[in-house]
PDB file of C-alpha atoms in Angstrom:
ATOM      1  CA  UNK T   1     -89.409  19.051  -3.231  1.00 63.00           C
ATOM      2  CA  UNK T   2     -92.742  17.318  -4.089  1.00 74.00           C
ATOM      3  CA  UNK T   3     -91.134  16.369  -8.208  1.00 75.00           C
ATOM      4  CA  UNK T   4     -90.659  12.221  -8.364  1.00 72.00           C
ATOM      5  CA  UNK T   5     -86.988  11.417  -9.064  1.00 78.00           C
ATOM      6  CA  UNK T   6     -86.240  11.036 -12.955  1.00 75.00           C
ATOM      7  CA  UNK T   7     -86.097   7.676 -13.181  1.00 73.00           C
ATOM      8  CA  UNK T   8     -89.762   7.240 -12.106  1.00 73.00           C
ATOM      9  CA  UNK T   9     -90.881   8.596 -15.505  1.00 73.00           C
ATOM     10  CA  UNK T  10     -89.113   5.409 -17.276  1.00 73.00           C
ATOM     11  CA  UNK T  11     -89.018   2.271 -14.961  1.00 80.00           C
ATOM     12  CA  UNK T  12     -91.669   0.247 -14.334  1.00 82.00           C
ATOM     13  CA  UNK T  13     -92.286  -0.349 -10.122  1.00 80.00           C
ATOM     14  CA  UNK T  14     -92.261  -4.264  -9.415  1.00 87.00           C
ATOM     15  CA  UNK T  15     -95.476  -6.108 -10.112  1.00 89.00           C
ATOM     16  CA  UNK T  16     -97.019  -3.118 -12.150  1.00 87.00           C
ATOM     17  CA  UNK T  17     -98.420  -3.188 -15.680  1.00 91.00           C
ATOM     18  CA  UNK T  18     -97.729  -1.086 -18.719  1.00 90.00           C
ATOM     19  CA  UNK T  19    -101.433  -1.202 -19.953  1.00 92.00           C
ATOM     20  CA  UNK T  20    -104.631  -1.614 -17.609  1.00 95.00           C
ATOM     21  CA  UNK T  21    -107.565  -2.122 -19.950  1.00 96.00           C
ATOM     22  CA  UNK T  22    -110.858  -1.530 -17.983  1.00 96.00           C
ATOM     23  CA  UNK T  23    -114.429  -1.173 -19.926  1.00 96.00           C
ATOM     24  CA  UNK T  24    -116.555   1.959 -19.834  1.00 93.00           C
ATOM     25  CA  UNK T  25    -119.425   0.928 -18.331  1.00 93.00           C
ATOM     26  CA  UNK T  26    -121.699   4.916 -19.471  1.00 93.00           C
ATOM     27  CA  UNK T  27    -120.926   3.987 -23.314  1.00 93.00           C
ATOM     28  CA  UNK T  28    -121.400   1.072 -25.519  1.00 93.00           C
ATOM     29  CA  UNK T  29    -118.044  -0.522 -27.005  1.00 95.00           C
ATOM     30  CA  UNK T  30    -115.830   1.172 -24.971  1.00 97.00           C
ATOM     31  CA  UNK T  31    -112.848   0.859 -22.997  1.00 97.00           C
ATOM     32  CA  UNK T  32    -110.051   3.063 -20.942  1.00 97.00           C
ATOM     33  CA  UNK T  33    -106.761   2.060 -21.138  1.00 96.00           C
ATOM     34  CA  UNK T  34    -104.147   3.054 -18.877  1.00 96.00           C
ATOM     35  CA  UNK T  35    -101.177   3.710 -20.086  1.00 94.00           C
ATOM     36  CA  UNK T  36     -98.051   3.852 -17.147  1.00 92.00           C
ATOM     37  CA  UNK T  37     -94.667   5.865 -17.227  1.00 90.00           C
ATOM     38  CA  UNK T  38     -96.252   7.868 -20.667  1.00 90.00           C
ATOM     39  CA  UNK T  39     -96.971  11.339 -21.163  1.00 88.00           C
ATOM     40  CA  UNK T  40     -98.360  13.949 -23.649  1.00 89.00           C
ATOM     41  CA  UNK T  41     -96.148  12.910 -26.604  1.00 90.00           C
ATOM     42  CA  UNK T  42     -97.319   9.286 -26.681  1.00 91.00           C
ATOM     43  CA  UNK T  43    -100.639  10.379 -25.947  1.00 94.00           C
ATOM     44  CA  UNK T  44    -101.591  12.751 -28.399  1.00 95.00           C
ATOM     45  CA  UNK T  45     -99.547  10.915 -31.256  1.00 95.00           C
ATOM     46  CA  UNK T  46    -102.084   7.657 -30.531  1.00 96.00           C
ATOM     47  CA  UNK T  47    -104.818   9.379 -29.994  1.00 96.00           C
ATOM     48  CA  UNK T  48    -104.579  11.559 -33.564  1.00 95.00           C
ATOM     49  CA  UNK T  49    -103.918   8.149 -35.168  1.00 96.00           C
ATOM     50  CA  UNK T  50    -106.842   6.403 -33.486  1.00 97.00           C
ATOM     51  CA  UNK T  51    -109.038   9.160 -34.680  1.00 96.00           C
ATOM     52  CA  UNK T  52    -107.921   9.038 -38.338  1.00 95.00           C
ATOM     53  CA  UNK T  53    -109.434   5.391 -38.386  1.00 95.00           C
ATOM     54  CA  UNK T  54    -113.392   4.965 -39.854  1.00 96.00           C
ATOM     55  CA  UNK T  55    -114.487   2.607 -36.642  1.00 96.00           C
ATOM     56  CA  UNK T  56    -113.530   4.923 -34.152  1.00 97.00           C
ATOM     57  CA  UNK T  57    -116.271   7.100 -32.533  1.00 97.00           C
ATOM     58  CA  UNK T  58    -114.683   8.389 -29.940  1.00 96.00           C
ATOM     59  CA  UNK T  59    -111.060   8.490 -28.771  1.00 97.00           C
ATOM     60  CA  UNK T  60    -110.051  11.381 -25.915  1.00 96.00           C
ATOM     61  CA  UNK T  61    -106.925  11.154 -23.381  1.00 96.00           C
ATOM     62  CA  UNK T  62    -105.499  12.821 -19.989  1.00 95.00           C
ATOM     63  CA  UNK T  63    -103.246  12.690 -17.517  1.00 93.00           C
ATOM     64  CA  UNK T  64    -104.615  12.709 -14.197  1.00 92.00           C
ATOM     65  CA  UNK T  65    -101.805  14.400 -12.596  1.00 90.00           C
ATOM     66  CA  UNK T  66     -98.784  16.372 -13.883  1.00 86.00           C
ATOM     67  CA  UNK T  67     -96.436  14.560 -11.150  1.00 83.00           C
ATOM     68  CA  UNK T  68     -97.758  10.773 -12.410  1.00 84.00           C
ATOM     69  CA  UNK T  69     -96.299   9.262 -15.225  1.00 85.00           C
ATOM     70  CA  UNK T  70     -99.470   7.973 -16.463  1.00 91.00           C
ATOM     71  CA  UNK T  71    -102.242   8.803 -18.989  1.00 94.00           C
ATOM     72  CA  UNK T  72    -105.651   7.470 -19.941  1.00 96.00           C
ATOM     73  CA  UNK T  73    -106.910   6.669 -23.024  1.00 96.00           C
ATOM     74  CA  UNK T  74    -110.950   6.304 -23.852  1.00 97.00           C
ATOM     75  CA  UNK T  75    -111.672   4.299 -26.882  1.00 97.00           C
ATOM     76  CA  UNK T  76    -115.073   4.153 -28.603  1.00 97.00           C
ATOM     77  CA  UNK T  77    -115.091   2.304 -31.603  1.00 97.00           C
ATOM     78  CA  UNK T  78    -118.924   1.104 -33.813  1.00 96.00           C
ATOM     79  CA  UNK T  79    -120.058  -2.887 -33.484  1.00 95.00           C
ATOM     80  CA  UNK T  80    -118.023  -3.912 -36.225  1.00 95.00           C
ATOM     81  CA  UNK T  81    -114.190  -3.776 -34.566  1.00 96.00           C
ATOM     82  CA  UNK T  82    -113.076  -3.818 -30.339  1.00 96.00           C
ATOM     83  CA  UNK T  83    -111.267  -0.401 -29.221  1.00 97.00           C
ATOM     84  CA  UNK T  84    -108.188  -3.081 -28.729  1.00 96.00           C
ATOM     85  CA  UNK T  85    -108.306  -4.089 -32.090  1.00 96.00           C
ATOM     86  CA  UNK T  86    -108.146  -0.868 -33.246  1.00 97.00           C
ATOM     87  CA  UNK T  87    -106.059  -0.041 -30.882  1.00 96.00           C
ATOM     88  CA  UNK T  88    -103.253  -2.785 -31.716  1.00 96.00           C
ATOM     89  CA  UNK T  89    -104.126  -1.207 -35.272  1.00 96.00           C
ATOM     90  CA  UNK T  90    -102.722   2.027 -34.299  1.00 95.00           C
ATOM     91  CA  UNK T  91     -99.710   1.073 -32.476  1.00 94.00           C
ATOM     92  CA  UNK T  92     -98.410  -1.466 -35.305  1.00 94.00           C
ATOM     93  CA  UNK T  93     -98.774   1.415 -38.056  1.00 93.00           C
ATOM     94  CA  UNK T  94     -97.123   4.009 -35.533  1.00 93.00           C
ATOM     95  CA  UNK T  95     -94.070   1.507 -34.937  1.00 91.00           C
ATOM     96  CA  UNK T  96     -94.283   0.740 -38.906  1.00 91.00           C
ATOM     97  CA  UNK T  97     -94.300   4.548 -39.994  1.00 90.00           C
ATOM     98  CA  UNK T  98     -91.507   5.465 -37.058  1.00 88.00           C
ATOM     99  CA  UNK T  99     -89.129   2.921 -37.974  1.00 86.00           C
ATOM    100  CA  UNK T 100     -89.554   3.666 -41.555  1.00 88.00           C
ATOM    101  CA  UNK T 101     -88.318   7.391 -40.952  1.00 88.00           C
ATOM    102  CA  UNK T 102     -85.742   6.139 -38.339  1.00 86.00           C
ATOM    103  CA  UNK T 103     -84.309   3.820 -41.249  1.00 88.00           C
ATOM    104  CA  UNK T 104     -84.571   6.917 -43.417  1.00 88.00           C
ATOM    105  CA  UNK T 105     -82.488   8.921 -41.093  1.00 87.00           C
ATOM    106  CA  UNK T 106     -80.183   6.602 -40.302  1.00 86.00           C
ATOM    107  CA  UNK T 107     -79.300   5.684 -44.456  1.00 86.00           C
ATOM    108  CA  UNK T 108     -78.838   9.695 -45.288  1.00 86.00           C
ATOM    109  CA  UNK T 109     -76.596  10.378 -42.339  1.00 84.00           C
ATOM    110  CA  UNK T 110     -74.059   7.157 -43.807  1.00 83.00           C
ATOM    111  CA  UNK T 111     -74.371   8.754 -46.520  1.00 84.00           C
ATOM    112  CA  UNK T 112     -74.088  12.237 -45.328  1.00 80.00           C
ATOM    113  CA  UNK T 113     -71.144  11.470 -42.732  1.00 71.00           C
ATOM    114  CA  UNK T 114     -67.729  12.149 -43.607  1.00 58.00           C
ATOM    115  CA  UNK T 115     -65.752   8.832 -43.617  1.00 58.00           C
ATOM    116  CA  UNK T 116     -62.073  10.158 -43.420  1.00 53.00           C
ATOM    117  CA  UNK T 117     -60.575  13.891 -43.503  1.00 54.00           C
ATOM    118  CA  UNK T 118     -60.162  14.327 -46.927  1.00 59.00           C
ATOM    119  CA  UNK T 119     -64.072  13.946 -47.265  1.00 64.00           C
ATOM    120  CA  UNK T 120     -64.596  16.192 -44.271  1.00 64.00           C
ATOM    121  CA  UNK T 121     -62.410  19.166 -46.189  1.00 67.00           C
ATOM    122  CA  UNK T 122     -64.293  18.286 -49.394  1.00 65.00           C
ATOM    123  CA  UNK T 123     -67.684  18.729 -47.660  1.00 65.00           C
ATOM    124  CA  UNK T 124     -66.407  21.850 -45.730  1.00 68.00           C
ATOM    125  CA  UNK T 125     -65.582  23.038 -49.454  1.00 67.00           C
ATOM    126  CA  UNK T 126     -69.202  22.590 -50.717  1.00 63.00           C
ATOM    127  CA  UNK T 127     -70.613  24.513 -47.788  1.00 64.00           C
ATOM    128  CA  UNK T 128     -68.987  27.218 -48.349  1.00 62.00           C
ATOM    129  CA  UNK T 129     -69.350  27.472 -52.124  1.00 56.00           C
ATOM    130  CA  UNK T 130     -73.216  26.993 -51.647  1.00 55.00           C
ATOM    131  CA  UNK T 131     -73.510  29.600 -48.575  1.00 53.00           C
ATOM    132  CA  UNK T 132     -71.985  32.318 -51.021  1.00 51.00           C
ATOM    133  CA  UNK T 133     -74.122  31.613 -53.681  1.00 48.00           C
ATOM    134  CA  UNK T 134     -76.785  32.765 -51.692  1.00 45.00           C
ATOM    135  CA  UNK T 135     -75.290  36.402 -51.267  1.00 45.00           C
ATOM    136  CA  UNK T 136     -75.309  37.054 -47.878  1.00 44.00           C
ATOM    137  CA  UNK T 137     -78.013  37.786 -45.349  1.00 42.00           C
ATOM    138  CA  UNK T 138     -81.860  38.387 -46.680  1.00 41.00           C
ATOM    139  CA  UNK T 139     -80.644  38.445 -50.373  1.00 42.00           C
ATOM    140  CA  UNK T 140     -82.863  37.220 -53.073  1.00 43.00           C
ATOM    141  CA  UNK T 141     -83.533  38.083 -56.344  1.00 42.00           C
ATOM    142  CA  UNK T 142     -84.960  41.749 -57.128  1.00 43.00           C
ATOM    143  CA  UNK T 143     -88.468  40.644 -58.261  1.00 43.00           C
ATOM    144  CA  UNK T 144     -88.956  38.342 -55.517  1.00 41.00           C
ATOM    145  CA  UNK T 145     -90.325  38.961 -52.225  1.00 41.00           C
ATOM    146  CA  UNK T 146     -89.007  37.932 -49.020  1.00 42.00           C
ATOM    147  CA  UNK T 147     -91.354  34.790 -49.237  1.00 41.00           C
ATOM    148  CA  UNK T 148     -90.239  34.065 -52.347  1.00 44.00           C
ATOM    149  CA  UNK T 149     -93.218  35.635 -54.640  1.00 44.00           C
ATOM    150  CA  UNK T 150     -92.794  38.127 -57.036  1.00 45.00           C
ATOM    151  CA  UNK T 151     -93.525  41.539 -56.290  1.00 43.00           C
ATOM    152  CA  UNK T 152     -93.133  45.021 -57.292  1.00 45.00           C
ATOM    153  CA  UNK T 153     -92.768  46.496 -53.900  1.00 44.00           C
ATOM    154  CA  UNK T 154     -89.250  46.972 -54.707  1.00 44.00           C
ATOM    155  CA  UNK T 155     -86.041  44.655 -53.982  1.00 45.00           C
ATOM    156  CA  UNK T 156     -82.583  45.698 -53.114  1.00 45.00           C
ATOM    157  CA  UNK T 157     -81.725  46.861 -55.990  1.00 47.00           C
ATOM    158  CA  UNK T 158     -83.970  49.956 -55.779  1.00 49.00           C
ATOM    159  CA  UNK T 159     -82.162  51.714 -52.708  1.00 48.00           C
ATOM    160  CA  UNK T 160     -78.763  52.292 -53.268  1.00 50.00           C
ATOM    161  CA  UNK T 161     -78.329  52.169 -49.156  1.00 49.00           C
ATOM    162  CA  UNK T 162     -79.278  48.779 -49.353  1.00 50.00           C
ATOM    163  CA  UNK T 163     -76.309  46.613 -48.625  1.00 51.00           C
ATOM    164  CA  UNK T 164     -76.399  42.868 -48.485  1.00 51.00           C
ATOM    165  CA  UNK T 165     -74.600  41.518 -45.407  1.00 51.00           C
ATOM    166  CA  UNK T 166     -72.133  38.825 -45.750  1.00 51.00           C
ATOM    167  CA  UNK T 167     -71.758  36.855 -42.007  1.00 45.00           C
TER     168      UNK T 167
END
């Protein structure tokens, strides 16, 4: 078919360049950067972060073809900062904020992960004595509606058909 093999979304070809930074020469303090092997996800992440800053003017992205790994970023940032400052900016805070909830992650699942079988069955244990308290499938309490506000449409409790399912 026409689709690039997988590993062309990841590896660099020989010679190439991760970031080509070229200037905008229709607006004032402005550059495109293109970005190779990146899609959508990287993209609209920088782009949303580039945005939130108070220099930037303008920030836009696209890729120019679904079947090339590559996107393009347009910076326009005031006289007072570069688009490359800003944009190193936006990529140290990004790598700051990511590793932050990757170190996060990575502390609650030691702590979460069994660390021999007698923990596992004690954890198994907990599960199940918090899934009963629940009651089953859709149950709540009377007064409460299914989005958790109170209401006086009427609960279980006022049709006696009204069974709570246990899975």
């Amino acid at each position: 078919m026409n689709a690039p093999e997988r590993f062309e979304m990841f590896l660099l070809p020989e010679g190439a360049r991760k970031i080509e930074i070229t200037k905008d020469p229709k607006m004032p303090n402005c550059l495109l950067f293109r970005i190779q092997r990146e899609d959508h996800t990287v993209a609209n992440v920088l782009r949303y972060r580039l945005l939130s800053h108070p220099q930037v003017l303008f920030c836009a992205y696209r890729s120019p073809h679904p079947l090339e790994y590559l996107i393009e970023l347009k910076v326009q940032t005031t006289s007072r900062t570069t688009p490359i400052d800003v944009m190193k900016e936006a990529i140290q805070s990004l790598m700051l904020e990511y590793g932050n909830i990757r170190s996060v992650f990575e502390n609650d699942l030691a702590r979460v992960a069994p660390s021999s079988a007698g923990d596992a069955a004690m954890r198994a244990q907990q599960r199940a004595v918090a899934a009963s308290s629940f009651g089953g499938f859709g149950a709540m309490e009377p007064a409460m509606s299914e989005f958790g506000v109170a209401s006086d449409i009427g609960g279980r409790s006022d049709r006696p058909d009204d069974v709570d399912i246990d899975f």
